PDB file of C-alpha atoms and ligand atoms in Angstrom:
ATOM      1  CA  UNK A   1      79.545  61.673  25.582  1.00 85.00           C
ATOM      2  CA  UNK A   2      80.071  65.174  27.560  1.00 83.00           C
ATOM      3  CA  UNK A   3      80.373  64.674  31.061  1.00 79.00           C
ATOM      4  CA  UNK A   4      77.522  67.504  31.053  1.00 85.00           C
ATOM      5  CA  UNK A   5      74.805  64.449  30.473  1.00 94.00           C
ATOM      6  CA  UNK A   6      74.600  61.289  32.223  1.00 95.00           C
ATOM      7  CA  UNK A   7      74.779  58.396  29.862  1.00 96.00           C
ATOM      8  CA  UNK A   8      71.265  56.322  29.137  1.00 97.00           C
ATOM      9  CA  UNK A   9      71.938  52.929  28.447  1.00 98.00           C
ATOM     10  CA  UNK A  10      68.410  51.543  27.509  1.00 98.00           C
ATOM     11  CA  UNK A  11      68.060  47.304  26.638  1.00 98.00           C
ATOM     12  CA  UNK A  12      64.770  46.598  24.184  1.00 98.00           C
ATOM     13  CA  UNK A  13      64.470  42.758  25.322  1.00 98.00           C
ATOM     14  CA  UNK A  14      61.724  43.022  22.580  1.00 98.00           C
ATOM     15  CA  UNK A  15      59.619  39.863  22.768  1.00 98.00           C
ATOM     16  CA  UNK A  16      62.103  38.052  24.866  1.00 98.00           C
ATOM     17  CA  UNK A  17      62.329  36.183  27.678  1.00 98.00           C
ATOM     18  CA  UNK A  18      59.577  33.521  27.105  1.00 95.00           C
ATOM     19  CA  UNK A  19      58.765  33.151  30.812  1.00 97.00           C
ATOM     20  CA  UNK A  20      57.800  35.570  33.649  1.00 98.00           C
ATOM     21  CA  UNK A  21      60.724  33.909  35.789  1.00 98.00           C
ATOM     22  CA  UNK A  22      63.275  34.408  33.105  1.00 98.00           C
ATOM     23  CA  UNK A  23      62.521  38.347  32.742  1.00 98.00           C
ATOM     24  CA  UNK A  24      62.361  39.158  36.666  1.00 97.00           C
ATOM     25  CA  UNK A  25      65.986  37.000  37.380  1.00 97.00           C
ATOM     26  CA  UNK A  26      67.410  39.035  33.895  1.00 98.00           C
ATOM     27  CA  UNK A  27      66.310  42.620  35.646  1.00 97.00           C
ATOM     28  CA  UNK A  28      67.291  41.313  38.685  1.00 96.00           C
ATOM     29  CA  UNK A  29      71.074  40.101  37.074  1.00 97.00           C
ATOM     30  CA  UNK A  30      71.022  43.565  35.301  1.00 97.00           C
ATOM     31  CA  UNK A  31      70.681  45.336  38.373  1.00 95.00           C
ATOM     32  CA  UNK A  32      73.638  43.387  40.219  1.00 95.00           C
ATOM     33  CA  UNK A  33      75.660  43.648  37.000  1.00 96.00           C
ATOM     34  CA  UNK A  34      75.286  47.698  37.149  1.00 96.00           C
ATOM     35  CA  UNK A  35      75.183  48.440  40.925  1.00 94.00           C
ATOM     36  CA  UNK A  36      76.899  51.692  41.465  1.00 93.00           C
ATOM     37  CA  UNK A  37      77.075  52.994  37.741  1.00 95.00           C
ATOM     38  CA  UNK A  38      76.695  56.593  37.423  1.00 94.00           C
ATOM     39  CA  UNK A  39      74.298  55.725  34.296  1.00 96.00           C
ATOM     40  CA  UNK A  40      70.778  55.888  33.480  1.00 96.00           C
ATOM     41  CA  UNK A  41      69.770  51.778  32.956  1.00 97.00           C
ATOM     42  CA  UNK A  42      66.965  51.144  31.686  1.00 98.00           C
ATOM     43  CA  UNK A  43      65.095  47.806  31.065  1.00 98.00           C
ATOM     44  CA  UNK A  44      62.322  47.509  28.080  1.00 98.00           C
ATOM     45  CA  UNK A  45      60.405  44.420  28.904  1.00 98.00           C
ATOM     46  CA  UNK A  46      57.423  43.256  26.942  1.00 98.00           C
ATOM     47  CA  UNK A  47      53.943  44.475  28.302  1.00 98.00           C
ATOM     48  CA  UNK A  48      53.129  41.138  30.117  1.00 98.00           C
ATOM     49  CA  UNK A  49      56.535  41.379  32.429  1.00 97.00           C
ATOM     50  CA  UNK A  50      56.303  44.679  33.067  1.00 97.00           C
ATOM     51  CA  UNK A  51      54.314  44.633  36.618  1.00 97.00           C
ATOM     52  CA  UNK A  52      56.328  41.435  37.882  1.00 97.00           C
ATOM     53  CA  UNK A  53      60.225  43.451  36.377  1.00 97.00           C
ATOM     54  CA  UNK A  54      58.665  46.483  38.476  1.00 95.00           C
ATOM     55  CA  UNK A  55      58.311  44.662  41.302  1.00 95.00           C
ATOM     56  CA  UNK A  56      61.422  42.594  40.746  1.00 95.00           C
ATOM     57  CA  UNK A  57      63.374  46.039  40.489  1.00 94.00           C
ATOM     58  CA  UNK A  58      60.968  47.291  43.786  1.00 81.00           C
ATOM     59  CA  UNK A  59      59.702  50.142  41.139  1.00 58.00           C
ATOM     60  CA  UNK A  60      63.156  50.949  40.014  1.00 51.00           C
ATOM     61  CA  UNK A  61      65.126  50.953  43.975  1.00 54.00           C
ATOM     62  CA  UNK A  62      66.231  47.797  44.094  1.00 49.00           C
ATOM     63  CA  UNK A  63      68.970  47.335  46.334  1.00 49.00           C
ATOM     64  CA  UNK A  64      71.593  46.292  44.027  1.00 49.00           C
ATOM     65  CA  UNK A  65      71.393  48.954  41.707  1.00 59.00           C
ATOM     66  CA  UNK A  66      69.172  51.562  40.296  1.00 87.00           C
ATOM     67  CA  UNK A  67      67.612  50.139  37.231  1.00 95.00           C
ATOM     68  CA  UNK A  68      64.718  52.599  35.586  1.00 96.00           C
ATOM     69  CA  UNK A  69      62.026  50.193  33.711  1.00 97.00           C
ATOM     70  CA  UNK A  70      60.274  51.045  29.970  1.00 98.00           C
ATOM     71  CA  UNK A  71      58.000  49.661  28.192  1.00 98.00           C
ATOM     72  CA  UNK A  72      58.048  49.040  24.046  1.00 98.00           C
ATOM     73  CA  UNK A  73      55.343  51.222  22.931  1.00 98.00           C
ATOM     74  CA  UNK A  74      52.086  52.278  24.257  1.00 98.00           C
ATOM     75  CA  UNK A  75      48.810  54.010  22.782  1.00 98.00           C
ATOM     76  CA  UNK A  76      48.930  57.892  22.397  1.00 98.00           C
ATOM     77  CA  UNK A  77      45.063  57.731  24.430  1.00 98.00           C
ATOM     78  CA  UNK A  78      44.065  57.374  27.934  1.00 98.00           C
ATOM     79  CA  UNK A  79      41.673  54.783  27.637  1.00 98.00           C
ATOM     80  CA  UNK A  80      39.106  53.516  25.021  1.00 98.00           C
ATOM     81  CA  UNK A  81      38.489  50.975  21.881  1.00 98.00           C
ATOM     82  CA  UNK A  82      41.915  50.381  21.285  1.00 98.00           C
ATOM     83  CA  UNK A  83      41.656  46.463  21.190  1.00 98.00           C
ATOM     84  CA  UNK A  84      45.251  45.046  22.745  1.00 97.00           C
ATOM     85  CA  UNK A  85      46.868  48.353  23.477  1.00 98.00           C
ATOM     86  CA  UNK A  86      48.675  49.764  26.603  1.00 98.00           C
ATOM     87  CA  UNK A  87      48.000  53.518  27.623  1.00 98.00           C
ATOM     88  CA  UNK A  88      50.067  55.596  29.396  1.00 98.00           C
ATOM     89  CA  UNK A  89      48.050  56.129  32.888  1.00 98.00           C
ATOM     90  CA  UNK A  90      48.087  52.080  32.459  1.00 98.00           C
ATOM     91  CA  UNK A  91      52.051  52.198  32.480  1.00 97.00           C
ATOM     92  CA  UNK A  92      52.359  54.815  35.463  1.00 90.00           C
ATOM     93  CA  UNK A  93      53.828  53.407  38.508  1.00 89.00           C
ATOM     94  CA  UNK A  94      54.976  50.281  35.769  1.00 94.00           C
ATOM     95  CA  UNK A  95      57.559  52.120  34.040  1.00 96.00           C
ATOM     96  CA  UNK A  96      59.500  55.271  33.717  1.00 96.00           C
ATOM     97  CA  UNK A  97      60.621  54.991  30.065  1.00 97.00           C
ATOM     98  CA  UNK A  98      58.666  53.625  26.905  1.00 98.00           C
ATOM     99  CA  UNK A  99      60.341  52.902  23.954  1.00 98.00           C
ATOM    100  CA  UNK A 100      58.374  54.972  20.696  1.00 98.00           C
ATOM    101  CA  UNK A 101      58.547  54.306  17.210  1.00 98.00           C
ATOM    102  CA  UNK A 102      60.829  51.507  16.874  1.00 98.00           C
ATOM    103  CA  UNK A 103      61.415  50.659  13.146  1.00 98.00           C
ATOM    104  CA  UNK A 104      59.826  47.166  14.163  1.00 98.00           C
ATOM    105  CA  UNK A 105      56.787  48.991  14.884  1.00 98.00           C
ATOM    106  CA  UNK A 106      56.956  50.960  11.999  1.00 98.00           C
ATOM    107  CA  UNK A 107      57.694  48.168   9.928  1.00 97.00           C
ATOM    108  CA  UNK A 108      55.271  45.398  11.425  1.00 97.00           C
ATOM    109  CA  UNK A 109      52.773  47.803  13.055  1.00 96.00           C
ATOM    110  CA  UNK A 110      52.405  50.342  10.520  1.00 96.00           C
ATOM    111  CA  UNK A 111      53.511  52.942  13.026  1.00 98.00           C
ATOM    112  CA  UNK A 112      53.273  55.909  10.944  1.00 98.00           C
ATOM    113  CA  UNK A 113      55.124  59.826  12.086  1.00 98.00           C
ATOM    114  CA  UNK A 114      52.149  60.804  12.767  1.00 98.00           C
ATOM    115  CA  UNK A 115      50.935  58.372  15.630  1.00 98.00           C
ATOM    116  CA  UNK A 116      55.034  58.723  16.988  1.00 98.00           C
ATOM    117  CA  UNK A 117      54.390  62.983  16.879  1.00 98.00           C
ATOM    118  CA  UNK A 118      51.449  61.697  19.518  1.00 98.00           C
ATOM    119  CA  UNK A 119      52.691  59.261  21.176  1.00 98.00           C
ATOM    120  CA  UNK A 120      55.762  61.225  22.339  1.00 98.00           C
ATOM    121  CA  UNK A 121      53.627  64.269  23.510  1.00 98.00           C
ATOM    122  CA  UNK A 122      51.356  61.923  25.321  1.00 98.00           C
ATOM    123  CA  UNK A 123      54.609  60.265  27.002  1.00 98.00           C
ATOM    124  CA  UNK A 124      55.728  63.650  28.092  1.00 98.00           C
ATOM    125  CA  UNK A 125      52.077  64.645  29.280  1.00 98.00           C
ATOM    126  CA  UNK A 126      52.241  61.412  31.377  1.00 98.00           C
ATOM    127  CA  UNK A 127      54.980  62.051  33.175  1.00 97.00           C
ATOM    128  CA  UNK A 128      56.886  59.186  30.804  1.00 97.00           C
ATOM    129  CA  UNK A 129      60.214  59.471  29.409  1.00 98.00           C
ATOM    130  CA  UNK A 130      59.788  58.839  25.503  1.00 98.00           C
ATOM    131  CA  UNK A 131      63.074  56.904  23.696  1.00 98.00           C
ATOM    132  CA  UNK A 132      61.620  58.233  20.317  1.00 98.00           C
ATOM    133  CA  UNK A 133      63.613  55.754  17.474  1.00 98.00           C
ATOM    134  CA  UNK A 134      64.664  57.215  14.005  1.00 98.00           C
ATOM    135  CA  UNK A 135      66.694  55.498  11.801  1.00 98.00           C
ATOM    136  CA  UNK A 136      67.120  54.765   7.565  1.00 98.00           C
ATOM    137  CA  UNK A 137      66.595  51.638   5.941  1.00 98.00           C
ATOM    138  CA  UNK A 138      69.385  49.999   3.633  1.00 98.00           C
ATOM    139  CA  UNK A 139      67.656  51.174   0.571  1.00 98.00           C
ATOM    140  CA  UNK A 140      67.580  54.799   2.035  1.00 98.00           C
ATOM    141  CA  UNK A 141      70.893  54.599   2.686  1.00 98.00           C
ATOM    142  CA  UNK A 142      72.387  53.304  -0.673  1.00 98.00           C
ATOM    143  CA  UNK A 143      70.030  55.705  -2.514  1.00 98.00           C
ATOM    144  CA  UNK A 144      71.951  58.633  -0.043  1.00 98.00           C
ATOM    145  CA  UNK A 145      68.913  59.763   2.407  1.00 98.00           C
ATOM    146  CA  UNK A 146      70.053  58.995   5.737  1.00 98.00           C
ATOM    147  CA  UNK A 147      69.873  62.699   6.689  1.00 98.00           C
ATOM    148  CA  UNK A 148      66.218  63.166   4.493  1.00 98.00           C
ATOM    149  CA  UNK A 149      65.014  60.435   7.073  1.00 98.00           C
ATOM    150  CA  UNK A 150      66.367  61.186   9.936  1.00 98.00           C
ATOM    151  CA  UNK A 151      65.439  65.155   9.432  1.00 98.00           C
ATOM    152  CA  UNK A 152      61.340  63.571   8.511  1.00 98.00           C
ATOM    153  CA  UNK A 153      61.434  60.995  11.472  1.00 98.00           C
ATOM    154  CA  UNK A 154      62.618  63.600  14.196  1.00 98.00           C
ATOM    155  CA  UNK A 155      60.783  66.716  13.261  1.00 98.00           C
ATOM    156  CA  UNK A 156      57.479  64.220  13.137  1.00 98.00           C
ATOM    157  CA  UNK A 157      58.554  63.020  16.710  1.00 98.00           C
ATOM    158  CA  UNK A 158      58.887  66.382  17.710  1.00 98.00           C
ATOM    159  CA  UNK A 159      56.171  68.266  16.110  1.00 98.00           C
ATOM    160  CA  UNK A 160      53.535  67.860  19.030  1.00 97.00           C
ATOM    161  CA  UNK A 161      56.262  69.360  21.754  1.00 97.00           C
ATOM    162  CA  UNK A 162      56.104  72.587  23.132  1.00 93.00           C
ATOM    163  CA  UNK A 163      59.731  72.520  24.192  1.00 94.00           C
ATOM    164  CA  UNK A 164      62.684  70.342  24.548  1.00 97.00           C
ATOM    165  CA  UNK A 165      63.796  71.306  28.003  1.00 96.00           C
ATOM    166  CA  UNK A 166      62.727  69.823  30.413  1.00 96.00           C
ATOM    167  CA  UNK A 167      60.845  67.535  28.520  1.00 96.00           C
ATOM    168  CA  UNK A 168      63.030  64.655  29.222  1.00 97.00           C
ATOM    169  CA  UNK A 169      63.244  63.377  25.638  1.00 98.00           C
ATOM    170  CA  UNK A 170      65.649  60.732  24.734  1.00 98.00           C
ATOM    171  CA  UNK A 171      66.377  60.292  21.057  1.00 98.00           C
ATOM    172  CA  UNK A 172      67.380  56.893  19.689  1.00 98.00           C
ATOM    173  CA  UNK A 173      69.544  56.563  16.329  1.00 98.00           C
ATOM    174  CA  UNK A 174      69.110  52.794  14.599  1.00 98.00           C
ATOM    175  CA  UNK A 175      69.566  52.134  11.269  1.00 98.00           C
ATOM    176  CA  UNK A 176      67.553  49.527  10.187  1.00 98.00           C
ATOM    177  CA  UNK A 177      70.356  47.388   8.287  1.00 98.00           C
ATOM    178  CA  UNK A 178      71.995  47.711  11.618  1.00 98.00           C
ATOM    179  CA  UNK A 179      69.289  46.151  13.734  1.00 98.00           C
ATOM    180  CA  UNK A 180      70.107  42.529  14.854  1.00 96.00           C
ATOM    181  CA  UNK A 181      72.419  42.165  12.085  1.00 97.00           C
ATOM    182  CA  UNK A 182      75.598  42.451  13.132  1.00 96.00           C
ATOM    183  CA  UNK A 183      76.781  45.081  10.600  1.00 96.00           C
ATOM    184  CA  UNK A 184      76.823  47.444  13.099  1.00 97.00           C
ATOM    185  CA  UNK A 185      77.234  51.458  12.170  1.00 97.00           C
ATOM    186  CA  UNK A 186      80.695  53.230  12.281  1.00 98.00           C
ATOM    187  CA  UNK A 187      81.373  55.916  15.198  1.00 98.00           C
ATOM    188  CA  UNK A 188      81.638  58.192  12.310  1.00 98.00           C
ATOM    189  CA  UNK A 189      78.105  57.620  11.500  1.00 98.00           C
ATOM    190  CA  UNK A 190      76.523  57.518  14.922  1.00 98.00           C
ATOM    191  CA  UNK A 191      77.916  60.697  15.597  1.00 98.00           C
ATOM    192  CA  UNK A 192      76.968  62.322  11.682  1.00 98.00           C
ATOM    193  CA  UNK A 193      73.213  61.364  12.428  1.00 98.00           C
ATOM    194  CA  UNK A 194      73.214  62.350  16.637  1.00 98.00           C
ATOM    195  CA  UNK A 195      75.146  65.532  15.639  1.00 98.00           C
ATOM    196  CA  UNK A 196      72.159  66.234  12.912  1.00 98.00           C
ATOM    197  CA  UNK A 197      69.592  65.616  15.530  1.00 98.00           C
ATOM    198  CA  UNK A 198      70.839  67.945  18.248  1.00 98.00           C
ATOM    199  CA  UNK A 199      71.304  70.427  15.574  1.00 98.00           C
ATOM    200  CA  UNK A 200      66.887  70.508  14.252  1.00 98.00           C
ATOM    201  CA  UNK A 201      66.653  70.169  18.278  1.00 98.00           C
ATOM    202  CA  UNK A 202      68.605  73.445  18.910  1.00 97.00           C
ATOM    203  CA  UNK A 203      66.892  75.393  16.170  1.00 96.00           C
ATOM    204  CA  UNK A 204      64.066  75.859  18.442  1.00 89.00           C
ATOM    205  CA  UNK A 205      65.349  75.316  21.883  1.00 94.00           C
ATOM    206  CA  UNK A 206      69.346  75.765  22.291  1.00 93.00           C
ATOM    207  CA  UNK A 207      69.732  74.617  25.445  1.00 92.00           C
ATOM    208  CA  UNK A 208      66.727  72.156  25.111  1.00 96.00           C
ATOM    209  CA  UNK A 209      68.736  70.071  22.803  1.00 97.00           C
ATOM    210  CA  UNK A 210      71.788  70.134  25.426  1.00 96.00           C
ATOM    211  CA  UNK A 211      69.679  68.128  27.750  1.00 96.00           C
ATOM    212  CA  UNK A 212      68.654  65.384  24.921  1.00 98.00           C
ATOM    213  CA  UNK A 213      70.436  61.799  25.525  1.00 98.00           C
ATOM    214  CA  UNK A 214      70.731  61.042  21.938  1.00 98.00           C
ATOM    215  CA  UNK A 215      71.726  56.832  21.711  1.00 98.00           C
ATOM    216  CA  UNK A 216      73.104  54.632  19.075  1.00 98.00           C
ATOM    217  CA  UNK A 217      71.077  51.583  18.920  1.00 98.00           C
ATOM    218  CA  UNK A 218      71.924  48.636  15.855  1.00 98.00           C
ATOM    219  CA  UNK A 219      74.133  45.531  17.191  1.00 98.00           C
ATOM    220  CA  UNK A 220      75.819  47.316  20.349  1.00 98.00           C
ATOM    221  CA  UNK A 221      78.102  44.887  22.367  1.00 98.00           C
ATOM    222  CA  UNK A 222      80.891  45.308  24.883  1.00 98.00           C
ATOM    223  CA  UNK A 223      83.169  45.643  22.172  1.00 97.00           C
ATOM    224  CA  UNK A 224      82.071  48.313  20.404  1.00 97.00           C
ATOM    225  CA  UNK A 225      80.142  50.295  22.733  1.00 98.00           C
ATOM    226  CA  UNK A 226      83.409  52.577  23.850  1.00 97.00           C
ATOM    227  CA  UNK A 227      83.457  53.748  20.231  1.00 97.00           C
ATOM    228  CA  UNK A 228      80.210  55.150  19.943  1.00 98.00           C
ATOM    229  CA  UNK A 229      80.030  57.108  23.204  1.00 97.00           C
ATOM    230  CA  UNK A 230      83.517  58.540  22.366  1.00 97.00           C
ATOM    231  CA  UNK A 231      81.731  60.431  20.224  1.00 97.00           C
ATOM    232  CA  UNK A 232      80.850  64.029  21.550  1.00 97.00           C
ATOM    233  CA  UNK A 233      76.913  63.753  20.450  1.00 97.00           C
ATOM    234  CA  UNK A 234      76.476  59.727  21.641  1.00 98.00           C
ATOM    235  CA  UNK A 235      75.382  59.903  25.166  1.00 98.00           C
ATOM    236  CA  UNK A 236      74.628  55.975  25.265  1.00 98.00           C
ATOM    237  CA  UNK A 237      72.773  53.049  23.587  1.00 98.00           C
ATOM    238  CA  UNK A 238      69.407  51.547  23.047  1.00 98.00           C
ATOM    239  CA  UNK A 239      70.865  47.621  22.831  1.00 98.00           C
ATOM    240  CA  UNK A 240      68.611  44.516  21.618  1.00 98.00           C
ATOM    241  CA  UNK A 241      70.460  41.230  21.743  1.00 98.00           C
ATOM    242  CA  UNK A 242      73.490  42.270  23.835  1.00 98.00           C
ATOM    243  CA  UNK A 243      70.436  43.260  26.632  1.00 98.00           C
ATOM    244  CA  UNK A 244      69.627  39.674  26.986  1.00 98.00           C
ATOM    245  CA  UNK A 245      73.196  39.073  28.690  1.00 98.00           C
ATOM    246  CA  UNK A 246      72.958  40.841  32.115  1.00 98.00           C
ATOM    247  CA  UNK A 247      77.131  40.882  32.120  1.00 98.00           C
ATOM    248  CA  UNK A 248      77.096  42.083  27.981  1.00 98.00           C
ATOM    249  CA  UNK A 249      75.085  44.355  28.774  1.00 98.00           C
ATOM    250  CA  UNK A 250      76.563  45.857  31.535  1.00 98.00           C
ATOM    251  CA  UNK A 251      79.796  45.966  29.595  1.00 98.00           C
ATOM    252  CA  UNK A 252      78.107  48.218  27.692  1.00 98.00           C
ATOM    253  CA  UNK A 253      76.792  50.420  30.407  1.00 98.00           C
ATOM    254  CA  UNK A 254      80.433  50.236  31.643  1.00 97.00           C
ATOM    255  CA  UNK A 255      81.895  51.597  28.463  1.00 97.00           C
ATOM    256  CA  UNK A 256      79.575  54.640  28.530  1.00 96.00           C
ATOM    257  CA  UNK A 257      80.083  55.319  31.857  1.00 95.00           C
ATOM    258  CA  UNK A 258      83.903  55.593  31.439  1.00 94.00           C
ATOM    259  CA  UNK A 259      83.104  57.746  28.549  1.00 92.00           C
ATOM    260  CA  UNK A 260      81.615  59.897  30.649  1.00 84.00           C
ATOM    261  CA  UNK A 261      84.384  60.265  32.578  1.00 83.00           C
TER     262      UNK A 261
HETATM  263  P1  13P B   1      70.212  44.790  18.297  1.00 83.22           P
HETATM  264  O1  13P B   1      71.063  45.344  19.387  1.00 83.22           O
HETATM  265  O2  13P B   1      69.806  43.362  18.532  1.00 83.22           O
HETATM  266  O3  13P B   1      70.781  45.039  16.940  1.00 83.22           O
HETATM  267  O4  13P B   1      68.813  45.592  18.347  1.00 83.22           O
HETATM  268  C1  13P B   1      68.852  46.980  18.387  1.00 83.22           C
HETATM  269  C2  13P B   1      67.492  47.474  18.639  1.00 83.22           C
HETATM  270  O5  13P B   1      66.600  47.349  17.815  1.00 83.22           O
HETATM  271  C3  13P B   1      67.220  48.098  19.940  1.00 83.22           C
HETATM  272  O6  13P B   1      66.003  48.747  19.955  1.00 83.22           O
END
């Protein structure tokens, strides 16, 4: 962290909670648990929640605290024959964030760079802040092409952009053998891979790539959150399990904030 950008800290509740009650009462719980936090919180719920977690979070001013809402993905297009897809005019006034290219996606979606390079422009054009995810496999990274990946899977997410300031981009870095596994990635990594994206970013747009909140996101807790955002290019995380525990989660949004300090 640099106390020159405000720390994101973004939870991907991916297809979790079961129940419309259980996701309102866990924004609600994360918005008690981060009242006052000079942070940017942001809750991902699945489509299905997101009108009743707006609501919930009274469109992201709920008394308690100021909790921003995102969605998990979305379709590039405004509307058409897109059989089970969100757009982004559907999502305005819904959510503030949305979550692009998560390696799930890629993975179990066949989210390609291509359909992220759109679906980050179209974020932007919607007034939408896009978490665009990167991140290597574990065969990329024992074969030694972290940085080939990340360097593909940014300049695809970026390739539709115009500019980086003012554009609002977030960047999230998750490696894939990190994801849900516990094996979580060193500071000294996290900071390798967000130092290598703000570097491509400030090739074309110096002070564009100042403004990016670039996260770690691969088994964050409490515990090891403090690490990551001690490093001068983490501004925060994009958390999956630990975002399922209002209080673990705003442990983490408690570590970046002092980080920030
Ligand atoms: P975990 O925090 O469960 O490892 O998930 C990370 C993630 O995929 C967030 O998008």
């Amino acid at each position: 962290m640099t106390a020159a950008r405000t720390p994101v800290v973004a939870g991907n509740w991916k297809m979790n909670p079961a129940d419309r009650a259980a996701a309102t009462a866990l924004a609600v719980a994360v918005s008690e648990a981060t009242a006052g936090m000079a942070a940017r919180i942001v809750v991902c719920p699945p489509t299905v929640w997101l009108t009743a977690v707006s609501e919930a979070l009274d469109g992201g001013r709920a008394a308690a605290g100021s909790v921003a809402v995102g969605a998990q993905t979305m379709r590039a297009e405004e509307k058409g024959a897109f059989t089970g897809e969100t757009s982004p005019l559907m999502l305005a006034g819904l959510a503030q964030y949305v979550i692009i290219g998560h390696s799930e996606r890629r993975q179990y979606d066949n989210e390609t760079d291509a359909a992220v390079a759109a679906k980050v422009a179209s974020a932007i054009a919607h007034g939408l802040i896009p978490i665009a995810c990167i991140g290597e496999s574990a065969d990329e990274r024992r074969a030694g092409l972290t940085a080939v990946v990340i360097e593909r899977q940014l300049r695809a997410a970026i390739s539709r952009l115009e500019r980086i300031a003012g554009s609002g981009l977030v960047v999230a870095y998750e490696p894939i053998w990190a994801i849900g596994t516990g094996d979580a990635a060193s500071g000294e990594d996290a900071q390798a891979a967000a130092a290598q994206v703000r570097a491509i970013l400030a090739e074309s747009d110096p002070a564009g790539a100042d403004e990016v909140a670039i996260l770690y996101g691969g088994s964050a807790t409490p515990e090891n959150a403090a690490e990551y955002v001690a490093q001068p290019d983490v501004d925060g995380a994009l958390v999956g399990g630990a975002s399922l525990d209002a209080e673990r989660f705003a442990g983490i949004a408690r570590a970046a904030v002092e980080a920030g300090e």
